[in-house]
Coordinates of N, CA and C in Angstrom, one line a residue:
M1 N 117.6 65.4 53.0 CA 117.3 64.8 52.1 C 116.1 66.2 51.4
K2 N 116.6 66.1 49.7 CA 116.3 66.7 49.5 C 114.5 67.2 48.7
T3 N 114.1 67.6 48.8 CA 112.6 67.7 48.6 C 112.3 68.4 46.9
V4 N 111.0 68.4 46.4 CA 110.6 69.5 45.6 C 110.8 70.6 45.4
R5 N 110.8 70.9 46.4 CA 111.1 72.6 46.7 C 112.4 73.2 46.1
D6 N 113.5 72.2 46.3 CA 114.6 72.3 45.8 C 115.0 72.3 44.7
I7 N 114.6 71.6 43.6 CA 115.0 71.6 42.4 C 113.6 72.1 41.4
M8 N 112.5 72.3 41.7 CA 111.7 72.6 40.8 C 111.6 73.8 40.1
E9 N 111.0 74.1 39.2 CA 110.8 75.3 38.0 C 109.6 76.1 38.7
Q10 N 110.1 77.5 39.0 CA 109.2 77.9 39.8 C 108.7 79.0 38.8
N11 N 109.1 79.7 37.6 CA 108.7 80.4 36.6 C 108.2 79.8 35.7
V12 N 106.9 79.4 36.2 CA 106.2 78.3 35.3 C 105.4 79.6 34.7
S13 N 105.2 79.3 33.1 CA 104.5 79.6 32.5 C 102.8 79.2 32.4
F14 N 102.1 79.8 32.2 CA 100.3 79.1 32.3 C 99.2 79.4 31.2
C15 N 98.4 78.8 30.8 CA 97.3 79.1 30.4 C 96.2 79.2 31.0
K16 N 95.8 80.4 30.5 CA 94.1 80.2 31.0 C 93.0 79.3 30.1
P17 N 92.2 79.0 30.5 CA 91.3 77.4 29.5 C 90.5 78.4 28.7
D18 N 90.2 79.9 28.5 CA 89.9 80.3 27.3 C 91.0 80.6 26.0
D19 N 91.9 80.1 26.3 CA 93.2 81.1 25.9 C 92.7 79.6 24.7
S20 N 93.3 80.4 23.5 CA 93.3 79.6 22.5 C 94.4 78.1 21.9
L21 N 93.9 77.4 21.6 CA 95.2 76.7 20.8 C 96.2 77.0 20.2
A22 N 96.4 77.8 19.7 CA 97.2 78.8 18.9 C 97.9 79.4 19.8
Q23 N 97.4 80.2 20.9 CA 98.2 81.3 21.9 C 99.1 79.9 22.5
A24 N 98.4 78.4 23.1 CA 99.0 77.5 23.9 C 100.0 77.1 22.5
A25 N 100.1 76.9 21.3 CA 101.1 76.3 20.8 C 102.3 77.3 20.8
E26 N 102.2 78.1 20.6 CA 103.3 79.7 20.9 C 103.4 79.8 22.1
L27 N 102.7 79.7 23.2 CA 103.7 79.5 24.4 C 104.4 78.4 24.3
M28 N 104.3 77.3 24.2 CA 105.2 76.1 24.2 C 106.1 76.6 23.4
K29 N 106.2 77.0 22.1 CA 107.3 77.2 21.4 C 108.1 78.2 22.2
Q30 N 107.5 79.2 22.4 CA 108.6 80.1 23.2 C 109.4 79.7 24.5
R31 N 108.8 78.8 24.7 CA 109.5 78.3 26.7 C 109.7 76.6 26.1
N32 N 110.0 76.2 24.9 CA 110.5 75.2 24.6 C 110.0 73.7 25.6
V33 N 108.7 74.0 25.6 CA 108.0 72.9 26.3 C 107.2 72.1 25.4
G34 N 107.1 71.1 26.0 CA 106.0 70.4 25.4 C 104.2 70.5 26.0
A35 N 104.4 70.8 27.6 CA 103.3 70.9 28.3 C 102.8 72.2 28.9
I36 N 102.0 72.7 29.3 CA 101.7 73.8 29.7 C 100.7 74.1 30.9
P37 N 100.8 74.2 31.9 CA 99.3 74.2 32.8 C 98.5 75.0 32.5
V38 N 97.2 74.6 32.8 CA 96.3 75.2 32.6 C 95.6 76.1 34.1
C39 N 95.5 77.3 34.2 CA 95.4 77.9 35.6 C 94.1 78.8 35.5
G40 N 93.8 78.9 36.8 CA 92.0 79.9 36.5 C 93.0 81.1 37.2
D41 N 91.9 82.5 37.6 CA 92.4 84.0 37.6 C 93.3 83.8 38.7
N42 N 93.1 82.5 40.1 CA 94.2 83.1 41.0 C 95.6 81.9 41.4
K43 N 95.3 81.6 39.7 CA 96.7 80.3 39.2 C 96.4 79.1 39.9
E44 N 95.0 79.2 40.7 CA 94.4 77.5 40.9 C 94.7 76.5 39.3
L45 N 95.2 75.4 39.8 CA 95.2 74.3 38.8 C 94.2 73.7 38.5
L46 N 94.0 73.7 36.9 CA 92.7 73.5 36.2 C 92.9 72.3 35.8
G47 N 93.9 72.3 35.1 CA 94.2 71.3 34.1 C 95.7 71.3 33.4
M48 N 96.1 70.3 32.2 CA 97.5 70.5 31.9 C 97.1 70.5 30.1
V49 N 97.7 71.2 29.5 CA 98.0 70.9 27.9 C 98.9 70.6 27.5
T50 N 99.2 69.5 26.6 CA 100.2 69.3 25.8 C 100.2 69.1 24.6
D51 N 101.4 69.0 24.1 CA 101.6 69.3 22.5 C 100.8 68.2 21.8
R52 N 100.9 67.0 22.6 CA 99.8 66.1 22.3 C 98.3 66.0 22.0
D53 N 97.8 67.2 23.3 CA 96.7 67.3 23.5 C 96.3 68.1 22.1
L54 N 97.0 69.1 21.8 CA 96.7 69.9 20.9 C 96.7 69.3 19.8
V55 N 97.7 68.3 19.1 CA 97.0 67.6 18.0 C 96.3 66.3 18.0
I56 N 95.9 65.8 19.0 CA 95.1 64.4 19.1 C 93.8 65.2 19.5
R57 N 93.5 66.1 20.2 CA 91.9 66.4 20.6 C 91.9 67.5 20.3
G58 N 92.6 68.0 19.5 CA 92.8 69.8 18.4 C 92.8 69.5 17.1
Y59 N 93.6 69.3 16.6 CA 93.6 69.7 15.4 C 93.1 68.5 14.6
A60 N 93.5 66.9 15.1 CA 92.9 65.8 14.3 C 91.5 65.7 14.1
D61 N 90.7 66.3 15.5 CA 89.8 66.2 15.3 C 88.9 67.7 14.9
N62 N 89.4 68.3 14.1 CA 89.4 69.0 13.5 C 88.9 70.6 13.6
K63 N 89.4 70.8 15.0 CA 89.6 72.3 15.6 C 90.5 73.2 15.2
D64 N 90.4 74.3 15.2 CA 90.9 75.3 14.5 C 92.1 75.7 15.6
G65 N 92.8 77.2 15.2 CA 93.6 77.2 16.4 C 92.6 78.1 17.1
S66 N 91.8 79.1 16.8 CA 91.1 79.7 17.8 C 90.2 78.9 18.6
A67 N 90.1 77.2 18.8 CA 89.1 76.8 19.7 C 89.9 76.9 21.0
S68 N 89.4 76.7 22.5 CA 89.8 77.3 23.4 C 90.7 75.9 24.1
V69 N 91.6 76.0 24.7 CA 92.6 75.1 25.3 C 91.7 74.4 26.5
Q70 N 90.8 74.8 26.9 CA 89.6 73.6 27.6 C 88.9 72.7 26.8
E71 N 88.8 73.2 26.0 CA 88.5 71.8 24.7 C 89.4 70.7 24.6
V72 N 90.8 71.1 25.0 CA 91.4 70.0 24.5 C 92.2 69.1 25.9
M73 N 91.8 70.3 26.7 CA 93.2 69.9 28.2 C 93.0 68.7 29.3
S74 N 93.9 68.4 29.3 CA 93.4 67.1 30.3 C 93.2 67.7 31.8
E75 N 92.2 67.2 32.2 CA 91.4 67.5 33.6 C 91.7 66.5 34.8
H76 N 92.0 65.4 34.4 CA 92.7 64.4 35.4 C 94.0 64.8 35.7
L77 N 94.3 65.2 36.9 CA 95.7 65.7 37.2 C 96.3 65.1 38.0
Y78 N 97.3 65.0 38.6 CA 98.4 64.4 39.2 C 99.5 65.8 39.6
Y79 N 99.3 65.8 41.4 CA 100.2 67.2 41.1 C 100.5 66.5 42.8
I80 N 101.8 68.0 43.3 CA 102.3 67.5 44.3 C 102.6 68.4 45.2
S81 N 103.3 68.2 46.6 CA 103.2 69.5 47.0 C 104.8 69.8 47.2
P82 N 105.4 70.8 47.4 CA 106.8 71.6 47.2 C 107.7 70.6 48.4
D83 N 107.0 70.0 49.5 CA 107.8 69.3 50.7 C 108.1 67.8 50.3
V84 N 107.5 67.3 49.4 CA 107.7 66.5 48.9 C 109.1 65.8 48.2
S85 N 109.5 64.6 49.0 CA 111.0 63.8 49.0 C 111.0 64.1 47.1
L86 N 112.4 64.0 46.6 CA 112.7 63.7 45.4 C 111.9 62.3 45.3
Q87 N 112.5 61.2 46.0 CA 112.3 60.0 45.3 C 110.5 59.8 45.4
E88 N 109.8 60.3 46.2 CA 108.3 60.2 46.3 C 107.8 61.0 44.6
A89 N 108.3 61.8 44.6 CA 107.9 62.7 43.3 C 108.6 61.8 42.1
S90 N 109.7 61.3 41.8 CA 110.3 60.1 40.9 C 108.9 59.1 40.8
Q91 N 108.5 58.7 42.4 CA 107.8 57.6 41.8 C 106.4 57.8 41.8
T92 N 106.1 58.9 41.8 CA 104.7 59.4 41.3 C 104.1 59.0 39.9
M93 N 105.6 60.0 39.4 CA 105.7 60.0 38.0 C 105.8 58.5 37.5
A94 N 106.7 58.1 37.9 CA 106.6 56.4 37.7 C 105.2 55.8 37.5
E95 N 104.7 55.7 38.5 CA 103.5 55.3 39.0 C 101.9 55.8 37.6
H96 N 102.1 57.1 37.5 CA 100.9 57.5 36.8 C 101.6 57.7 35.6
Q97 N 102.8 57.2 34.8 CA 103.3 57.4 33.9 C 103.4 58.6 33.1
I98 N 103.9 59.4 34.0 CA 104.0 61.1 33.5 C 105.2 61.8 33.8
R99 N 105.3 62.3 32.8 CA 106.6 63.2 32.7 C 107.1 64.5 33.4
R100 N 105.9 64.9 33.6 CA 105.8 66.9 34.2 C 105.1 66.7 35.2
L101 N 105.2 67.2 36.7 CA 104.4 67.3 37.6 C 104.4 68.5 38.2
P102 N 102.9 69.3 38.2 CA 103.1 70.4 38.8 C 103.0 70.4 40.3
V103 N 103.8 71.2 40.5 CA 103.4 71.4 42.1 C 102.7 72.8 42.6
V104 N 102.0 72.2 43.5 CA 101.0 72.9 44.1 C 100.8 73.2 45.7
T105 N 100.8 74.9 45.8 CA 100.7 74.9 47.4 C 99.3 75.5 47.8
N106 N 98.6 75.0 48.6 CA 97.2 76.0 49.1 C 96.4 75.8 47.9
G107 N 96.5 74.8 46.8 CA 95.6 75.2 45.8 C 96.2 76.0 44.2
Q108 N 97.2 76.6 45.1 CA 97.9 77.4 43.6 C 99.0 76.6 42.9
L109 N 99.2 76.8 41.6 CA 100.7 76.6 41.0 C 101.5 77.3 41.5
T110 N 102.7 76.7 41.7 CA 103.9 77.2 42.3 C 105.1 76.7 41.7
G111 N 104.9 75.6 41.2 CA 106.3 75.5 40.2 C 105.6 73.9 39.0
I112 N 106.4 73.0 38.6 CA 106.5 72.4 38.2 C 107.8 71.6 38.0
I113 N 108.0 69.9 37.7 CA 109.2 69.3 38.3 C 109.3 68.0 36.9
S114 N 110.2 68.1 36.2 CA 110.6 67.1 35.2 C 111.3 66.0 35.4
L115 N 111.2 64.9 34.8 CA 112.1 64.1 34.7 C 113.7 64.2 34.7
G116 N 113.7 65.5 33.5 CA 114.9 66.0 33.3 C 115.8 67.1 34.6
D117 N 114.3 67.3 35.2 CA 114.8 68.1 36.6 C 115.1 67.3 37.5
L118 N 114.6 65.8 37.5 CA 115.1 65.0 38.6 C 116.8 64.1 38.4
S119 N 117.0 64.2 36.7 CA 118.1 63.6 36.6 C 119.1 64.5 36.5
L120 N 119.1 65.7 36.3 CA 120.2 66.8 36.7 C 120.7 66.8 38.0
D121 N 120.1 66.3 39.2 CA 120.3 66.0 40.8 C 121.1 64.6 40.8
K122 N 122.2 65.0 41.0 CA 122.7 63.5 41.3 C 122.3 62.5 42.3
M123 N 121.8 63.4 43.2 CA 120.8 62.3 44.2 C 119.6 61.7 44.1
S124 N 118.9 62.4 42.5 CA 117.7 62.0 42.0 C 117.7 60.9 41.0
D125 N 119.2 60.9 40.5 CA 119.3 60.7 39.1 C 118.9 59.0 38.9
E126 N 119.2 58.2 40.1 CA 118.8 57.0 39.6 C 117.4 56.9 39.4
A127 N 116.8 57.6 40.8 CA 115.3 57.6 40.5 C 114.4 57.9 39.4
A128 N 115.2 58.8 38.8 CA 114.5 59.5 37.8 C 114.7 58.3 36.5
G129 N 115.7 58.0 36.5 CA 116.0 56.9 35.8 C 115.1 55.8 35.9
Q130 N 115.1 55.3 37.0 CA 113.7 54.1 36.8 C 112.3 54.9 36.6
A131 N 112.0 55.8 37.0 CA 110.5 56.3 36.3 C 110.6 56.5 35.0
L132 N 111.6 56.9 34.0 CA 111.5 57.1 32.6 C 111.3 55.9 32.4
E133 N 112.3 54.7 32.8 CA 112.0 53.5 32.6 C 110.8 52.9 32.7
D134 N 110.1 53.0 33.4 CA 108.6 52.8 33.8 C 107.9 52.9 32.8
I135 N 108.1 54.4 32.8 CA 107.3 55.4 32.0 C 107.2 54.9 30.2
S136 N 108.7 54.6 29.7 CA 108.8 54.3 28.6 C 108.2 53.0 28.5
E137 N 108.4 52.1 29.3 CA 107.8 50.6 28.9 C 106.4 50.2 29.1
Y138 N 105.5 51.5 29.6 CA 104.1 51.1 29.7 C 103.9 52.0 28.3
T139 N 104.6 53.0 28.0 CA 103.9 54.0 26.5 C 104.3 52.6 25.5
E140 N 105.3 51.7 25.4 CA 105.5 51.3 24.1 C 104.5 50.0 24.3
L141 N 104.3 49.7 25.4 CA 102.9 48.8 25.2 C 101.6 49.5 24.9
Q142 N 101.3 50.6 24.7 CA 100.0 51.0 24.1 C 99.8 50.5 22.8

């Protein structure tokens, strides 16, 4: 059975809490992603910042680009171990309505897995499809 370790992205860019919104946005642009983990000095996972956080909690609240990522990041996190099965990862994503899941080992960020990663793996494609369906249904209801 494949695990998260088998398909996770290991080259993960991250922000520090005192990085600016502008720096986070630039990193998202460079990496072509919509979410960036926020880590401390030892890569301990502290939060996540999404493009939506930048807009809703940042710019829409009249924060400028020099405001810190810590002011807008989500601190309520779900994460997973690299040794968890792909099925369990997709169930966690569906249950918590998230599209990207940080991978943490001994408190440190070691990777990230997305619904896209799951859908590229033929063994987990069905689970990813179900997770996406569950997430989409929940999003449409809000």
